[in-house]
Amino acid sequence: AQSVTQPDIHITVSEGASLELRCNYSYGATPYLFWYVQSPGQGLQLLLKYFSGDTLVQGIKGFEAEFKRSQSSFNLRKPSVHWSDAAEYFCAVGAAAAGNKLTFGGGTRVLVKP
Amino acid sequence: DAMVIQNPRYQVTQFGKPVTLSCSQTLNHNVMYWYQQKSSQAPKLLFHYYDKDFNNEADTPDNFQSRRPNTSFCFLDIRSPGLGDAAMYLCATSRPGLARKTDTQYFGPGTRLTVL
């Protein structure tokens, strides 16, 4: 079975500082990996997806993520955070063998200080 | 723009009074999903449809039912809502696979259900 762990429940970062959100997954083969963002009271918006090839994935809103097979990680980064990045971030894993269903991590809430 | 629409955005019901949440899509996707998301938690998959084939998650209570009359619409019925069913309900759609770069689940804005 596939699983996802986001070790940080909350992260507070100053506006303009860099941000890194951790994600570790468990799956027997190379999965599809996703990062979604959820603003309060809203649905989930896809930031980026790893599906094959280049392990550094560029996404929307200036985010990027790096797939590290040896560490079973897919950490999300942004070099300079804006106040509008305050939201909940979910890492997810999907696999054809799991019926293409997504398994979500518990989420990391990001607070941005002025 | 192609999208996933959920109505209503906010729903208040009474304990035990049946309620129906609606989802529609203009993406023409084969698969439609219903998730339950409680405060500060990850979305939890309740069930999904692949075309007309219904797939229930093993731990989804019988209190939750779904209908998909056509490709565009999917409904979530809660037969006898309890206080524990208060949550955000998210609808999502996707193509059948995940292999293409653009393959992912597209989420609606959610319906927040309050049970009094």
Short mmCIF file of C-alpha atoms in Angstrom, two decimals:
data_model
loop_
_atom_site.label_atom_id
_atom_site.label_comp_id
_atom_site.label_asym_id
_atom_site.label_seq_id
_atom_site.Cartn_x
_atom_site.Cartn_y
_atom_site.Cartn_z
CA ALA A 1 0.00 0.00 0.00
CA GLN A 2 1.12 3.52 -0.67
CA SER A 3 1.46 6.14 2.05
CA VAL A 4 2.63 9.72 2.46
CA THR A 5 4.11 11.49 5.46
CA GLN A 6 4.42 15.23 5.88
CA PRO A 7 6.47 15.61 9.06
CA ASP A 8 5.74 19.29 9.62
CA ILE A 9 2.20 20.19 10.68
CA HIS A 10 2.88 23.92 10.81
CA ILE A 11 5.61 26.12 9.36
CA THR A 12 5.97 29.85 9.92
CA VAL A 13 8.13 31.79 7.50
CA SER A 14 8.83 35.48 7.00
CA GLU A 15 7.75 37.10 3.77
CA GLY A 16 10.63 37.03 1.33
CA ALA A 17 12.33 34.09 3.01
CA SER A 18 12.72 30.68 1.42
CA LEU A 19 10.34 27.81 2.12
CA GLU A 20 10.83 24.06 2.07
CA LEU A 21 8.07 21.58 2.84
CA ARG A 22 8.97 17.97 3.41
CA CYS A 23 7.22 14.94 1.97
CA ASN A 24 8.17 11.29 2.31
CA TYR A 25 6.33 8.52 0.53
CA SER A 26 6.19 4.79 0.71
CA TYR A 27 5.61 2.76 -2.41
CA GLY A 28 7.29 -0.25 -3.98
CA ALA A 29 7.93 1.30 -7.38
CA THR A 30 8.24 4.82 -8.73
CA PRO A 31 4.93 6.53 -8.08
CA TYR A 32 3.33 9.65 -9.42
CA LEU A 33 3.85 12.46 -6.91
CA PHE A 34 1.84 15.62 -6.49
CA TRP A 35 1.80 18.80 -4.47
CA TYR A 36 -1.50 20.59 -3.98
CA VAL A 37 -2.28 23.88 -2.24
CA GLN A 38 -5.52 24.65 -0.44
CA SER A 39 -6.49 28.16 0.60
CA PRO A 40 -9.03 28.48 3.45
CA GLY A 41 -12.48 27.35 2.42
CA GLN A 42 -11.34 26.37 -1.06
CA GLY A 43 -10.67 23.22 -3.03
CA LEU A 44 -7.24 21.84 -3.85
CA GLN A 45 -5.16 23.35 -6.63
CA LEU A 46 -2.34 21.41 -8.27
CA LEU A 47 1.07 23.05 -7.90
CA LEU A 48 3.13 20.40 -9.69
CA LYS A 49 3.47 16.72 -10.51
CA TYR A 50 6.34 14.30 -10.92
CA PHE A 51 5.62 11.52 -13.38
CA SER A 52 8.95 10.65 -15.03
CA GLY A 53 12.22 12.10 -16.32
CA ASP A 54 13.77 15.18 -14.75
CA THR A 55 13.73 14.88 -10.98
CA LEU A 56 13.45 18.64 -10.50
CA VAL A 57 9.90 19.67 -11.31
CA GLN A 58 8.81 23.23 -11.90
CA GLY A 59 5.31 24.22 -10.92
CA ILE A 60 3.02 27.20 -10.78
CA LYS A 61 3.41 30.21 -8.47
CA GLY A 62 7.20 29.88 -8.41
CA PHE A 63 7.24 26.48 -6.67
CA GLU A 64 9.52 23.59 -7.49
CA ALA A 65 9.97 20.10 -6.06
CA GLU A 66 12.74 17.56 -6.22
CA PHE A 67 12.16 13.82 -6.43
CA LYS A 68 14.84 11.85 -4.59
CA ARG A 69 14.33 8.14 -5.09
CA SER A 70 17.06 7.14 -2.62
CA GLN A 71 15.36 9.11 0.16
CA SER A 72 11.76 8.44 -0.93
CA SER A 73 11.22 12.17 -0.74
CA PHE A 74 9.50 14.83 -2.81
CA ASN A 75 10.18 18.13 -1.03
CA LEU A 76 8.55 21.36 -2.18
CA ARG A 77 10.53 24.62 -2.30
CA LYS A 78 10.03 28.26 -3.03
CA PRO A 79 12.94 30.72 -2.96
CA SER A 80 10.98 33.76 -1.79
CA VAL A 81 7.61 33.49 -0.10
CA HIS A 82 4.78 35.97 -0.62
CA TRP A 83 2.01 36.66 1.88
CA SER A 84 -0.43 35.01 -0.54
CA ASP A 85 1.41 31.69 -0.10
CA ALA A 86 -0.15 31.26 3.33
CA ALA A 87 -2.24 28.12 2.90
CA GLU A 88 -2.32 24.37 3.54
CA TYR A 89 -0.09 22.23 1.37
CA PHE A 90 -0.74 18.57 0.64
CA CYS A 91 1.64 16.04 -0.84
CA ALA A 92 0.00 13.08 -2.58
CA VAL A 93 1.05 9.84 -4.21
CA GLY A 94 -0.74 7.91 -6.91
CA ALA A 95 -0.02 4.72 -8.79
CA ALA A 96 -1.61 2.68 -11.50
CA ALA A 97 -1.41 -0.40 -9.29
CA ALA A 98 -3.55 1.44 -6.74
CA GLY A 99 -6.24 2.16 -9.28
CA ASN A 100 -4.85 5.62 -9.90
CA LYS A 101 -6.32 6.81 -6.62
CA LEU A 102 -4.43 9.46 -4.69
CA THR A 103 -3.22 9.04 -1.13
CA PHE A 104 -2.69 12.35 0.66
CA GLY A 105 -0.32 13.30 3.42
CA GLY A 106 -1.66 15.02 6.50
CA GLY A 107 -0.83 18.47 5.19
CA THR A 108 1.44 21.33 6.28
CA ARG A 109 -0.06 24.67 7.19
CA VAL A 110 2.16 27.59 6.17
CA LEU A 111 1.90 30.91 7.98
CA VAL A 112 3.65 33.94 6.49
CA LYS A 113 4.88 36.70 8.78
CA PRO A 114 5.14 40.24 7.41
CA ASP B 1 -12.86 27.69 -18.61
CA ALA B 2 -13.34 24.00 -18.06
CA MET B 3 -14.00 23.37 -14.43
CA VAL B 4 -15.54 21.46 -11.56
CA ILE B 5 -18.51 23.15 -9.92
CA GLN B 6 -20.04 22.32 -6.58
CA ASN B 7 -23.38 23.47 -5.28
CA PRO B 8 -24.16 24.73 -2.80
CA ARG B 9 -20.94 26.11 -1.34
CA TYR B 10 -22.45 26.06 2.14
CA GLN B 11 -25.15 23.70 3.34
CA VAL B 12 -26.81 23.60 6.73
CA THR B 13 -28.95 20.63 7.67
CA GLN B 14 -30.49 19.21 10.77
CA PHE B 15 -29.43 16.06 12.54
CA GLY B 16 -30.99 13.14 10.68
CA LYS B 17 -32.39 15.19 7.79
CA PRO B 18 -31.27 13.87 4.39
CA VAL B 19 -29.10 16.18 2.33
CA THR B 20 -27.78 16.09 -1.24
CA LEU B 21 -24.64 17.79 -2.50
CA SER B 22 -24.10 18.39 -6.18
CA CYS B 23 -21.06 18.33 -8.44
CA SER B 24 -20.83 19.07 -12.14
CA GLN B 25 -17.91 19.16 -14.54
CA THR B 26 -17.17 20.55 -17.97
CA LEU B 27 -13.93 18.60 -18.38
CA ASN B 28 -15.65 15.50 -19.80
CA HIS B 29 -13.63 13.30 -17.48
CA ASN B 30 -14.50 9.65 -17.00
CA VAL B 31 -13.77 9.55 -13.29
CA MET B 32 -15.50 11.52 -10.54
CA TYR B 33 -14.56 11.36 -6.87
CA TRP B 34 -16.10 12.42 -3.57
CA TYR B 35 -13.87 13.25 -0.64
CA GLN B 36 -14.67 14.19 2.94
CA GLN B 37 -12.29 16.64 4.59
CA LYS B 38 -12.53 17.49 8.27
CA SER B 39 -10.82 20.47 9.76
CA SER B 40 -7.01 20.40 9.50
CA GLN B 41 -7.06 16.91 7.99
CA ALA B 42 -6.27 15.43 4.61
CA PRO B 43 -9.10 14.68 2.20
CA LYS B 44 -10.51 11.20 2.71
CA LEU B 45 -11.84 9.38 -0.34
CA LEU B 46 -15.42 8.18 0.10
CA PHE B 47 -16.05 6.67 -3.35
CA HIS B 48 -15.56 7.27 -7.03
CA TYR B 49 -17.22 6.57 -10.34
CA TYR B 50 -15.44 5.35 -13.43
CA ASP B 51 -18.08 6.18 -15.99
CA LYS B 52 -21.11 4.42 -14.50
CA ASP B 53 -19.12 1.96 -12.41
CA PHE B 54 -19.39 2.82 -8.72
CA ASN B 55 -16.41 2.11 -6.45
CA ASN B 56 -16.97 2.41 -2.74
CA GLU B 57 -14.09 2.68 -0.25
CA ALA B 58 -14.17 -0.10 2.32
CA ASP B 59 -14.55 2.23 5.29
CA THR B 60 -17.19 4.55 3.85
CA PRO B 61 -20.31 4.39 6.04
CA ASP B 62 -23.56 3.18 4.50
CA ASN B 63 -25.03 6.56 5.37
CA PHE B 64 -23.22 7.96 2.33
CA GLN B 65 -24.56 7.22 -1.13
CA SER B 66 -23.84 8.59 -4.57
CA ARG B 67 -25.49 8.91 -7.96
CA ARG B 68 -24.07 9.72 -11.35
CA PRO B 69 -26.90 10.21 -13.85
CA ASN B 70 -24.59 11.27 -16.68
CA THR B 71 -20.97 12.16 -17.41
CA SER B 72 -21.31 15.73 -16.19
CA PHE B 73 -23.09 15.33 -12.88
CA CYS B 74 -22.49 13.46 -9.66
CA PHE B 75 -24.40 13.69 -6.38
CA LEU B 76 -23.52 12.85 -2.81
CA ASP B 77 -26.46 11.82 -0.65
CA ILE B 78 -26.18 11.69 3.12
CA ARG B 79 -29.21 9.75 4.29
CA SER B 80 -29.17 10.63 7.99
CA PRO B 81 -26.49 13.18 8.79
CA GLY B 82 -24.92 13.03 12.20
CA LEU B 83 -22.86 15.67 13.96
CA GLY B 84 -19.73 13.78 12.92
CA ASP B 85 -20.58 14.28 9.26
CA ALA B 86 -19.99 18.02 9.45
CA ALA B 87 -17.09 18.59 7.09
CA MET B 88 -15.98 19.99 3.76
CA TYR B 89 -17.01 17.73 0.89
CA LEU B 90 -14.81 17.91 -2.17
CA CYS B 91 -15.62 16.66 -5.63
CA ALA B 92 -12.82 15.89 -8.07
CA THR B 93 -12.56 14.60 -11.61
CA SER B 94 -9.84 12.99 -13.68
CA ARG B 95 -9.02 10.99 -16.75
CA PRO B 96 -8.68 7.26 -16.13
CA GLY B 97 -4.88 7.21 -15.81
CA LEU B 98 -2.00 9.20 -14.33
CA ALA B 99 0.69 8.57 -16.96
CA ARG B 100 0.52 11.88 -18.81
CA LYS B 101 2.01 15.06 -17.45
CA THR B 102 -1.39 16.72 -17.28
CA ASP B 103 -3.09 13.75 -15.63
CA THR B 104 -4.22 14.68 -12.17
CA GLN B 105 -7.39 15.17 -10.17
CA TYR B 106 -9.15 18.47 -10.65
CA PHE B 107 -10.98 19.65 -7.56
CA GLY B 108 -14.07 21.74 -7.10
CA PRO B 109 -14.25 24.47 -4.43
CA GLY B 110 -16.04 22.20 -1.99
CA THR B 111 -19.30 22.29 -0.04
CA ARG B 112 -19.07 22.99 3.66
CA LEU B 113 -21.72 21.01 5.50
CA THR B 114 -22.94 22.05 8.92
CA VAL B 115 -25.15 19.70 10.93
CA LEU B 116 -27.26 21.25 13.68
#
